[in-house]
Coordinates of C-alpha atoms and ligand atoms in Angstrom, one line a residue:
X195 CA 93.2 86.5 24.5
X196 CA 89.8 85.7 23.4
X197 CA 89.3 82.0 23.5
X198 CA 87.5 81.8 20.1
X199 CA 88.7 82.9 16.7
X200 CA 87.7 86.3 15.3
X201 CA 85.4 84.8 12.8
X202 CA 83.7 82.5 15.2
X203 CA 83.4 85.4 17.6
X204 CA 81.3 87.5 15.2
X205 CA 79.1 84.5 14.5
X206 CA 78.8 83.9 18.2
X207 CA 77.9 87.5 19.0
X208 CA 75.1 87.4 16.3
X209 CA 73.8 84.2 17.6
X210 CA 73.7 85.4 21.1
X211 CA 72.0 88.6 20.3
X212 CA 69.4 86.8 18.4
X213 CA 68.8 84.4 21.3
X214 CA 68.8 87.3 23.7
X215 CA 66.3 89.6 21.8
X216 CA 63.9 86.7 21.5
X217 CA 63.8 86.1 25.2
X218 CA 61.6 88.2 27.4
X219 CA 62.1 86.6 30.8
X220 CA 64.6 88.9 32.6
X221 CA 66.2 86.1 34.7
X222 CA 66.8 83.9 31.7
X223 CA 68.2 86.9 29.7
X224 CA 70.6 87.8 32.5
X225 CA 71.8 84.2 32.8
X226 CA 72.4 83.9 29.1
X227 CA 74.4 87.1 29.1
X228 CA 76.6 85.9 31.9
X229 CA 77.2 82.5 30.3
X230 CA 78.1 84.1 26.9
X231 CA 80.4 86.7 28.5
X232 CA 82.2 84.0 30.5
X233 CA 82.6 81.8 27.4
X234 CA 83.8 84.7 25.2
X235 CA 86.5 85.7 27.7
X236 CA 87.3 82.4 29.3
X237 CA 86.1 83.9 32.6
X238 CA 85.6 82.0 35.8
X239 CA 83.1 84.2 37.4
X240 CA 80.7 87.0 36.4
X241 CA 77.8 89.1 37.6
X242 CA 75.4 91.7 36.4
X243 CA 74.3 94.7 38.6
X244 CA 71.2 96.5 37.4
X245 CA 70.3 100.0 38.4
X246 CA 67.3 100.3 40.8
X247 CA 65.9 103.8 41.1
X248 CA 66.8 105.1 44.5
X249 CA 68.9 102.1 45.5
X250 CA 71.8 102.5 43.1
X251 CA 73.3 99.4 41.4
X252 CA 72.2 96.0 42.8
X253 CA 73.6 92.6 41.9
X254 CA 70.9 90.8 40.0
X255 CA 72.5 87.7 38.7
X256 CA 75.9 85.9 39.2
X257 CA 77.8 82.9 38.1
X258 CA 80.9 81.3 39.6
X259 CA 80.6 83.2 42.9
X260 CA 79.0 81.5 45.9
X261 CA 75.9 83.3 47.0
X262 CA 77.2 84.1 50.6
X263 CA 80.3 85.8 49.1
X264 CA 78.3 88.2 46.8
X265 CA 78.0 91.0 49.3
X266 CA 81.8 91.5 49.2
X267 CA 81.4 92.5 45.6
X268 CA 79.1 95.4 46.4
X269 CA 82.3 97.4 47.0
X270 CA 82.7 97.5 43.2
X271 CA 79.3 99.2 42.9
X272 CA 79.3 101.5 45.8
X273 CA 80.7 104.5 44.0
X274 CA 78.9 104.4 40.6
X275 CA 76.6 107.4 40.4
X276 CA 73.1 106.5 39.3
X277 CA 73.1 109.0 36.4
X278 CA 76.4 107.9 34.8
X279 CA 76.8 108.3 31.1
X280 CA 77.8 104.9 29.8
X281 CA 80.4 106.5 27.4
X282 CA 82.4 107.9 30.4
X283 CA 81.8 105.0 32.7
X284 CA 84.9 104.0 34.6
X285 CA 85.5 102.5 38.0
X286 CA 88.7 104.0 39.6
X287 CA 91.1 101.5 41.2
X288 CA 89.2 98.5 39.9
X289 CA 92.3 96.3 40.1
X290 CA 93.0 97.3 43.7
X291 CA 89.4 96.7 44.8
X292 CA 89.5 93.3 43.2
X293 CA 92.7 92.3 45.0
X294 CA 91.0 93.2 48.3
X295 CA 87.9 91.2 47.5
X296 CA 90.0 88.3 46.4
X297 CA 91.8 88.4 49.8
X298 CA 88.6 88.7 51.8
X299 CA 86.8 86.0 49.9
X300 CA 89.7 83.7 49.2
X301 CA 88.5 83.5 45.6
X302 CA 91.4 83.2 43.1
X303 CA 90.3 86.2 40.9
X304 CA 93.1 88.2 39.3
X305 CA 91.6 89.9 36.3
X306 CA 88.4 91.9 36.0
X307 CA 86.6 93.8 33.3
X308 CA 83.6 96.1 34.0
X309 CA 81.4 96.7 31.0
X310 CA 78.8 99.4 31.0
X311 CA 75.4 98.4 29.7
X312 CA 73.9 101.5 28.2
X313 CA 70.6 102.4 26.5
X314 CA 71.4 105.7 24.8
X315 CA 72.9 107.9 27.5
X316 CA 71.5 105.9 30.3
X317 CA 73.5 103.4 32.3
X318 CA 71.1 100.6 33.1
X319 CA 73.6 98.1 34.5
X320 CA 77.2 96.9 34.6
X321 CA 78.5 93.5 33.6
X322 CA 81.6 92.3 35.5
X323 CA 83.7 89.3 34.3
X324 CA 86.5 87.9 36.3
X325 CA 89.4 85.7 35.3
X326 CA 91.4 83.5 37.7
X327 CA 94.6 83.7 35.6
X328 CA 96.1 85.1 32.5
X329 CA 96.9 88.5 31.0
X330 CA 94.9 91.7 31.4
X331 CA 92.0 92.0 28.9
X332 CA 93.3 93.4 25.6
X333 CA 91.9 96.3 23.6
X334 CA 90.3 94.1 21.0
X335 CA 88.8 91.9 23.6
X336 CA 87.4 95.0 25.2
X337 CA 85.9 96.2 21.8
X338 CA 84.2 92.9 21.2
X339 CA 83.0 92.9 24.7
X340 CA 81.7 96.5 24.4
X341 CA 79.5 95.5 21.4
X342 CA 78.4 92.4 23.3
X343 CA 77.5 94.6 26.3
X344 CA 75.4 96.8 24.0
X345 CA 73.4 93.9 22.7
X346 CA 73.0 92.6 26.2
X347 CA 71.8 96.0 27.4
X348 CA 69.1 96.0 24.8
X349 CA 68.0 92.5 25.7
X350 CA 67.9 93.3 29.4
X351 CA 66.1 96.5 28.8
X352 CA 63.5 94.8 26.7
X353 CA 63.0 92.2 29.3
X354 CA 62.7 94.8 32.0
X355 CA 60.1 96.7 29.9
X356 CA 58.2 93.5 29.3
X357 CA 58.3 92.7 33.0
X358 CA 57.0 96.1 33.8
X359 CA 54.3 95.7 31.3
X360 CA 53.3 92.3 32.5
X361 CA 53.3 93.5 36.0
X362 CA 51.1 96.5 35.0
X363 CA 48.8 94.2 33.2
X364 CA 48.5 91.8 36.1
X365 CA 47.7 94.8 38.3
X366 CA 45.0 96.1 35.9
X367 CA 43.6 92.6 35.6
X368 CA 43.3 92.3 39.4
X369 CA 41.7 95.7 39.7
X370 CA 39.2 94.8 37.0
X371 CA 38.5 91.3 38.3
X372 CA 38.0 92.4 41.9
X373 CA 36.3 95.7 41.3
X374 CA 33.0 95.9 43.1
X375 CA 31.4 97.4 40.0
X376 CA 30.7 95.3 36.9
X377 CA 33.2 96.1 34.2
X378 CA 33.3 95.0 30.6
X379 CA 35.4 95.9 27.6
X380 CA 34.0 95.9 24.1
X381 CA 35.8 95.9 20.8
X382 CA 34.7 98.4 18.1
X383 CA 32.2 95.9 16.8
X384 CA 30.6 95.9 20.3
X385 CA 31.8 92.3 20.9
X386 CA 32.6 91.6 24.6
X387 CA 36.4 91.0 25.2
X388 CA 36.6 91.4 29.0
X389 CA 33.8 90.6 31.5
X390 CA 34.6 90.7 35.2
X391 CA 33.4 88.8 38.2
X392 CA 31.0 91.5 39.6
X393 CA 29.4 91.8 36.2
X394 CA 28.8 88.0 36.1
X395 CA 27.1 88.4 39.4
X396 CA 24.9 91.3 38.2
X397 CA 23.9 89.8 34.9
X398 CA 23.9 86.1 35.6
X399 CA 26.2 85.5 32.6
X400 CA 29.5 83.8 33.3
X401 CA 32.6 85.5 31.8
X402 CA 33.2 82.4 29.6
X403 CA 29.6 82.6 28.2
X404 CA 29.6 86.4 27.7
X405 CA 33.0 86.9 26.1
X406 CA 32.8 86.8 22.3
X407 CA 29.1 87.7 22.3
X408 CA 27.6 91.0 21.0
X409 CA 26.9 93.5 23.7
X410 CA 23.2 93.5 23.0
X411 CA 22.9 89.7 23.6
X412 CA 24.1 90.1 27.2
X413 CA 22.8 93.6 28.1
X414 CA 19.1 93.3 27.6
X415 CA 16.9 96.0 29.1
X416 CA 13.5 95.3 30.6
X417 CA 13.0 99.0 31.0
X418 CA 15.3 102.0 30.3
X419 CA 15.0 105.4 32.0
X420 CA 17.5 107.2 29.8
X421 CA 17.9 106.9 26.0
X422 CA 21.3 106.2 24.5
X423 CA 22.4 104.8 21.2
X424 CA 25.5 102.8 21.6
X425 CA 25.5 101.5 18.0
X426 CA 25.4 105.1 16.6
X427 CA 28.2 106.2 19.0
X428 CA 30.4 103.3 18.0
X429 CA 29.7 103.9 14.3
X430 CA 31.5 107.2 14.6
X431 CA 29.0 109.5 16.3
X432 CA 30.5 109.4 19.7
X433 CA 29.5 112.7 21.3
X434 CA 32.1 115.3 22.2
X435 CA 32.4 116.9 25.6
X436 CA 31.0 120.3 25.4
X437 CA 33.7 122.9 24.6
X438 CA 36.5 120.4 24.7
X439 CA 37.9 118.0 22.1
X440 CA 37.5 114.9 24.3
X441 CA 34.7 112.4 24.0
X442 CA 32.1 112.2 26.8
X443 CA 31.2 109.0 28.5
X444 CA 27.6 107.8 27.8
X445 CA 25.3 106.9 30.6
X446 CA 22.2 104.8 30.7
X447 CA 20.1 103.7 33.6
X448 CA 17.2 101.2 33.9
X449 CA 16.3 97.6 34.7
X450 CA 18.4 94.9 33.2
X451 CA 17.1 91.5 32.4
X452 CA 19.1 88.9 34.3
X453 CA 20.0 85.7 32.5
X454 CA 18.8 83.7 35.5
X455 CA 15.4 85.5 35.4
X456 CA 14.2 88.7 37.1
X457 CA 15.6 92.1 36.7
X458 CA 18.1 94.3 38.4
X459 CA 18.5 98.1 38.4
X460 CA 21.8 99.3 37.0
X461 CA 23.5 102.4 35.7
X462 CA 26.0 101.8 32.9
X463 CA 28.8 104.3 31.8
X464 CA 30.4 103.7 28.4
X465 CA 33.7 105.4 27.9
X466 CA 35.5 105.2 24.5
X467 CA 39.2 104.4 24.2
X468 CA 40.7 106.0 21.1
X469 CA 44.0 105.5 19.3
X470 CA 46.2 108.5 18.3
X471 CA 44.3 109.0 15.1
X472 CA 41.1 109.2 17.1
X473 CA 39.8 105.8 15.9
X474 CA 37.8 103.8 18.4
X475 CA 39.8 100.9 19.8
X476 CA 37.7 99.8 22.8
X477 CA 34.7 100.8 24.8
X478 CA 35.0 100.4 28.6
X479 CA 31.7 99.9 30.3
X480 CA 31.2 100.3 34.0
X481 CA 28.1 98.7 35.3
X482 CA 26.8 99.7 38.8
X483 CA 24.1 98.0 40.7
X484 CA 21.8 100.8 41.8
X485 CA 19.0 98.7 43.4
X486 CA 19.8 100.0 46.8
X487 CA 19.7 103.6 45.8
X488 CA 16.4 103.1 44.1
X489 CA 15.0 101.1 47.0
X490 CA 16.2 103.9 49.4
X491 CA 14.5 106.5 47.2
X492 CA 11.3 104.6 47.0
X493 CA 11.3 104.0 50.7
X494 CA 11.8 107.6 51.4
X495 CA 9.2 108.9 49.1
X496 CA 6.7 106.2 50.2
X497 CA 7.3 106.9 53.8
X498 CA 6.6 110.6 53.3
X499 CA 3.4 109.9 51.4
X500 CA 2.3 107.4 54.1
X501 CA 2.9 109.8 56.9
X502 CA 1.1 112.5 55.0
X503 CA -1.8 110.4 53.9
X504 CA -2.3 107.3 56.0
X505 CA -1.6 109.0 59.3
X506 CA -3.3 112.3 58.6
X507 CA -6.6 110.9 57.3
X508 CA -7.6 109.1 60.5
X509 CA -6.4 112.0 62.6
X510 CA -8.5 114.4 60.6
X511 CA -11.6 112.2 61.0
X512 CA -11.0 111.8 64.7
X513 CA -10.6 115.5 65.2
X514 CA -13.7 116.3 63.1
X515 CA -15.9 113.8 64.9
X516 CA -14.6 114.8 68.4
X517 CA -15.2 118.5 67.6
X518 CA -18.7 117.6 66.5
X519 CA -19.4 115.8 69.7
X520 CA -18.0 118.6 71.8
X521 CA -20.0 121.4 70.2
X522 CA -21.6 123.4 72.9
X523 CA -24.5 124.5 70.7
X524 CA -25.6 121.0 69.7
X525 CA -27.4 118.1 71.5
X526 CA -26.9 114.6 70.1
X527 CA -29.2 111.7 70.7
X528 CA -27.7 108.6 72.2
X529 CA -27.7 106.8 68.8
X530 CA -25.7 109.5 67.0
X531 CA -23.3 109.9 69.9
X532 CA -22.6 106.1 69.8
X533 CA -22.1 106.2 66.0
X534 CA -19.7 109.1 66.3
X535 CA -17.8 107.5 69.1
X536 CA -17.6 104.2 67.2
X537 CA -16.0 105.9 64.2
X538 CA -13.5 107.7 66.4
X539 CA -12.7 104.3 67.9
X540 CA -12.2 102.6 64.5
X541 CA -10.0 105.4 63.2
X542 CA -7.9 105.4 66.4
X543 CA -7.5 101.6 66.0
X544 CA -6.4 102.0 62.5
X545 CA -3.8 104.6 63.6
X546 CA -2.7 102.3 66.4
X547 CA -2.2 99.4 64.0
X548 CA -0.2 101.6 61.6
X549 CA 2.0 102.9 64.4
X550 CA 2.7 99.4 65.7
X551 CA 3.6 98.3 62.1
X552 CA 5.9 101.3 61.8
X553 CA 7.5 100.4 65.1
X554 CA 8.0 96.8 64.0
X555 CA 9.7 98.0 60.9
X556 CA 12.1 100.2 62.8
X557 CA 12.8 97.3 65.2
X558 CA 13.5 95.1 62.2
X559 CA 15.8 97.6 60.7
X560 CA 17.6 97.9 64.0
X561 CA 18.2 94.1 63.5
X562 CA 16.0 92.3 65.9
X563 CA 12.4 91.1 66.3
X564 CA 12.2 89.5 69.7
X565 CA 10.1 86.3 69.8
X566 CA 8.4 84.8 72.9
X567 CA 8.5 81.1 72.0
X568 CA 6.0 78.5 73.1
X569 CA 4.1 75.6 71.7
X570 CA 1.5 77.0 69.3
X571 CA -1.7 75.5 68.0
X572 CA -2.0 77.0 64.6
X573 CA -5.5 75.7 63.9
X574 CA -6.8 77.5 67.0
X575 CA -5.1 80.7 65.9
X576 CA -6.7 80.4 62.5
X577 CA -10.1 79.9 64.0
X578 CA -9.7 82.9 66.2
X579 CA -8.6 85.1 63.3
X580 CA -11.6 84.0 61.2
X581 CA -14.0 84.7 64.2
X582 CA -12.6 88.2 64.3
X583 CA -13.0 88.9 60.5
X584 CA -16.4 87.1 59.9
X585 CA -18.5 90.0 61.3
X586 CA -16.7 92.5 59.1
X587 CA -17.8 91.1 55.8
X588 CA -21.0 89.6 54.4
X589 CA -19.5 89.0 50.9
X590 CA -17.0 86.4 52.0
X591 CA -17.3 82.8 53.2
X592 CA -14.6 81.3 55.4
X593 CA -13.3 77.7 55.6
X594 CA -10.7 76.4 58.0
X595 CA -9.3 72.9 57.3
X596 CA -6.6 71.3 59.3
X597 CA -5.9 67.5 59.4
X598 CA -6.6 65.9 62.8
X599 CA -3.0 64.9 63.3
X600 CA -1.7 68.5 62.8
X601 CA 1.2 69.0 65.2
X602 CA 1.9 72.0 67.3
X603 CA 4.9 74.2 66.3
X604 CA 7.3 76.3 68.5
X605 CA 6.7 79.9 67.9
X606 CA 5.5 83.3 69.2
X607 CA 1.7 83.0 69.2
X608 CA 1.1 86.8 69.0
X609 CA 3.5 87.2 66.0
X610 CA 2.1 84.1 64.2
X611 CA -1.4 85.5 64.7
X612 CA -0.2 88.8 63.2
X613 CA 0.9 86.9 60.1
X614 CA -2.5 85.2 59.8
X615 CA -4.2 88.5 60.4
X616 CA -2.4 90.1 57.6
X617 CA -3.0 87.3 55.2
X618 CA -6.7 87.1 55.9
X619 CA -7.2 90.8 55.9
X620 CA -5.4 91.0 52.5
X621 CA -7.5 88.1 51.2
X622 CA -10.7 90.1 52.1
X623 CA -9.3 93.5 50.9
X624 CA -8.1 92.1 47.5
X625 CA -11.3 90.1 46.7
X626 CA -13.8 93.0 46.6
X627 CA -16.3 90.7 44.7
X628 CA -16.3 88.3 47.6
X629 CA -15.8 84.5 47.4
X630 CA -14.5 81.9 49.8
X631 CA -11.4 82.4 51.9
X632 CA -9.7 79.1 52.7
X633 CA -7.2 78.5 55.5
X634 CA -5.5 75.1 55.1
X635 CA -3.0 73.3 57.2
X636 CA -0.8 70.6 55.7
X637 CA 1.7 68.3 57.4
X638 CA 5.0 67.3 55.8
X639 CA 7.8 65.1 57.3
X640 CA 9.9 68.1 58.5
X641 CA 7.5 71.0 58.4
X642 CA 4.0 72.2 58.4
X643 CA 2.5 74.6 55.8
X644 CA -0.4 77.0 56.4
X645 CA -2.0 78.6 53.4
X646 CA -4.6 81.4 53.0
X647 CA -6.3 81.5 49.6
X648 CA -8.8 83.9 48.1
X649 CA -10.8 84.2 44.8
X650 CA -9.9 87.8 44.3
X651 CA -8.0 90.0 41.9
X652 CA -4.7 88.1 42.0
X653 CA -1.2 89.4 41.5
X654 CA 0.7 89.6 38.2
X655 CA 3.7 87.3 38.0
X656 CA 6.1 90.2 37.6
X657 CA 5.0 91.7 40.9
X658 CA 5.0 88.5 42.9
X659 CA 8.7 88.9 43.8
X660 CA 8.3 92.3 45.2
X661 CA 5.1 92.4 47.3
X662 CA 7.1 91.2 50.3
X663 CA 9.2 94.4 50.2
X664 CA 8.6 97.2 52.7
X665 CA 6.1 99.8 51.4
X666 CA 5.6 97.9 48.2
X667 CA 2.2 98.0 46.7
X668 CA 1.0 96.8 43.3
X669 CA 0.6 99.6 40.8
X670 CA -2.8 98.5 39.7
X671 CA -6.1 100.5 39.8
X672 CA -7.9 97.7 41.6
X673 CA -5.2 97.0 44.1
X674 CA -4.5 100.7 44.7
X675 CA -8.2 101.2 45.5
X676 CA -7.9 99.1 48.6
X677 CA -6.2 101.2 51.4
X678 CA -2.9 100.1 52.8
X679 CA 0.7 101.0 53.1
X680 CA 2.5 97.9 52.0
X681 CA 3.9 96.8 55.3
X682 CA 1.7 93.7 56.0
X683 CA 3.5 91.2 53.9
X684 CA 6.9 92.7 54.7
X685 CA 6.3 92.1 58.4
X686 CA 4.7 88.7 57.7
X687 CA 7.8 87.6 55.9
X688 CA 10.1 88.9 58.6
X689 CA 8.1 87.1 61.3
X690 CA 8.0 83.8 59.4
X691 CA 11.8 84.0 58.6
X692 CA 12.6 84.8 62.3
X693 CA 10.9 81.5 63.0
X694 CA 13.2 79.8 60.5
X695 CA 10.3 79.3 58.0
X696 CA 9.5 80.5 54.5
X697 CA 6.6 82.4 53.0
X698 CA 5.5 82.5 49.3
X699 CA 2.7 83.3 47.0
X700 CA 1.0 81.5 44.1
X701 CA -1.4 83.6 42.2
X702 CA -3.2 84.1 38.9
X703 CA -4.6 87.6 38.0
X704 CA -8.4 87.5 38.0
X705 CA -8.5 84.0 39.7
X706 CA -7.1 84.6 43.1
X707 CA -4.1 84.2 45.3
X708 CA -2.7 81.6 47.8
X709 CA -0.2 82.8 50.4
X710 CA 1.6 80.0 52.2
X711 CA 4.1 79.8 55.0
X712 CA 6.0 76.9 56.4
X713 CA 7.3 76.3 59.9
X714 CA 9.5 73.5 61.2
X715 CA 7.7 70.8 63.2
X716 CA 8.8 71.1 66.8
X717 CA 8.3 67.3 67.3
X718 CA 10.9 66.6 64.5
X719 CA 13.6 69.2 64.3
X720 CA 15.6 71.2 66.8
X721 CA 14.0 74.6 67.4
X722 CA 15.5 77.6 65.7
X723 CA 18.0 79.4 67.8
X724 CA 16.4 82.0 70.0
X725 CA 16.3 85.0 70.1
X726 CA 15.7 85.0 66.4
X727 CA 17.3 87.9 64.6
X728 CA 16.4 89.0 61.2
X729 CA 18.0 91.6 59.0
Ligands
ADP1076 P1 -1.0 96.5 51.8 O1 -2.1 95.6 51.7 O2 -1.1 97.4 53.0 O3 -0.8 97.3 50.6 P2 0.8 94.3 52.0 O4 2.2 94.2 52.3 O5 -0.1 93.5 52.9 O6 0.4 95.8 52.0 O7 0.6 93.8 50.5 C1 1.4 94.3 49.5 C2 0.7 94.3 48.2 O8 0.6 93.0 47.7 C3 -0.6 94.9 48.2 O9 -0.6 96.3 48.0 C4 -1.4 94.2 47.1 O10 -1.1 94.9 45.9 C5 -0.7 92.9 47.0 N1 -1.5 91.8 47.7 C6 -1.3 91.3 49.0 N2 -2.2 90.4 49.2 C7 -2.9 90.2 48.1 C8 -4.0 89.3 47.8 N3 -4.5 88.4 48.6 N4 -4.5 89.4 46.5 C9 -4.0 90.3 45.6 N5 -3.0 91.2 45.9 C10 -2.5 91.1 47.1

């Protein structure tokens, strides 16, 4: 007997199915189904087994059965084939198996009904309800229960689908969020709806600030290498893949303006997401930081041009002059011989310097620049460098100013002299009109700062961040005119940083430049860990 009246029963079923279909949490749905089934039938225990592909039917939720006893009930599930049609579902010897389970577990269960939960021809689960007493389940009870089981099946199925969907979404979100590439998703009006972590890093915009803005507010190009009209594409003109019906992804490459200042080289691929009617739903943009590729390209081509030009020129001069000297048919006076030999010497020195620089670069790239640390008198080094350069120019005046209490620093004197050499040599090279070159020492509580300033051509603000890069030279007629390979400042920075210091430039085009580097005072702070390694 059902323990509620017929009329109440129908009401009850309706109410339950409403409650069930509104609910998308699988565990809650299962529990509601169990409660309702037990209440409808006056059952003392119940469980639901759901089909798991490859595993058969597995108990997913139970009421009225202590957890440790649940495995005994697996016998009821053991023989259900995975691809059973719900219409022909039947467990043979159900009553017998129940008797055995009751004996093994000591649970007073005497009646059982097993209700197939089907979605179309697919058995997704089985609902078991047990009674501790009373008559076998009647036919009308079974009918009511069957329609209840159908409702329950739909609710469970929905919750399962929802769970799958939520799981899938979580997975996609995680892939998006942790992708090493920048990813953003736009709506058809090009408003940003998704903006991942990597893209925040690349652009300097946080996701919270970027979401809701128009694409063009966030993606601002300082320079573009390829042309692409995203607005036109979104307005319906998205190009088709040649020969096929699908849409191509659009690609654009160039330098992006970062929100925090400066630029970054990126390549962006825009792929359209269309609905069944071919209407644009979203645009998925993948943003890749290509700085390293560009840098590698630049290094390669610069290296080749350096080897071909900067190394060949002195070698050609040396060869030519040496051949001249060696000619059997000529006699040179002492003056000419000396001049020829001096030129050979100069060119050989230039080669030697360049080769040392290249060796230093390869040492640096291998990860280490060994330093021989001792107490260094920077003022003395500065004086020595000036002595060396003074005879080479009559257009420039030199001034060296250090306060009397200027402390010594711990460092590698040869390497620090190399830094000063590079800075003073640049100061001369890049002030072809002459002027005064000043070397100044300043003392601060924790560090000392040495600066070299000139009154030369200066450096545009946009270039100031890059001149410390290997092989980087300013693309400017005046700067180009002076010979060089763009390694001096790169090495100077590497040396200063290996000492734990910093190097920087202040400059105004047409007025001059001041290069400064700082080193920690050895009388104040603990020395940097030795041997210093720089990347
Ligand atoms: P190089 O002098 O061999 O080109 P550096 O690494 O020493 O290489 O310098 C890199 C670039 O920085 C130079 O090509 C030049 O454009 C710029 N630069 C360096 N020092 C100065 C300076 N004192 N005044 C103006 N431009 C400078």
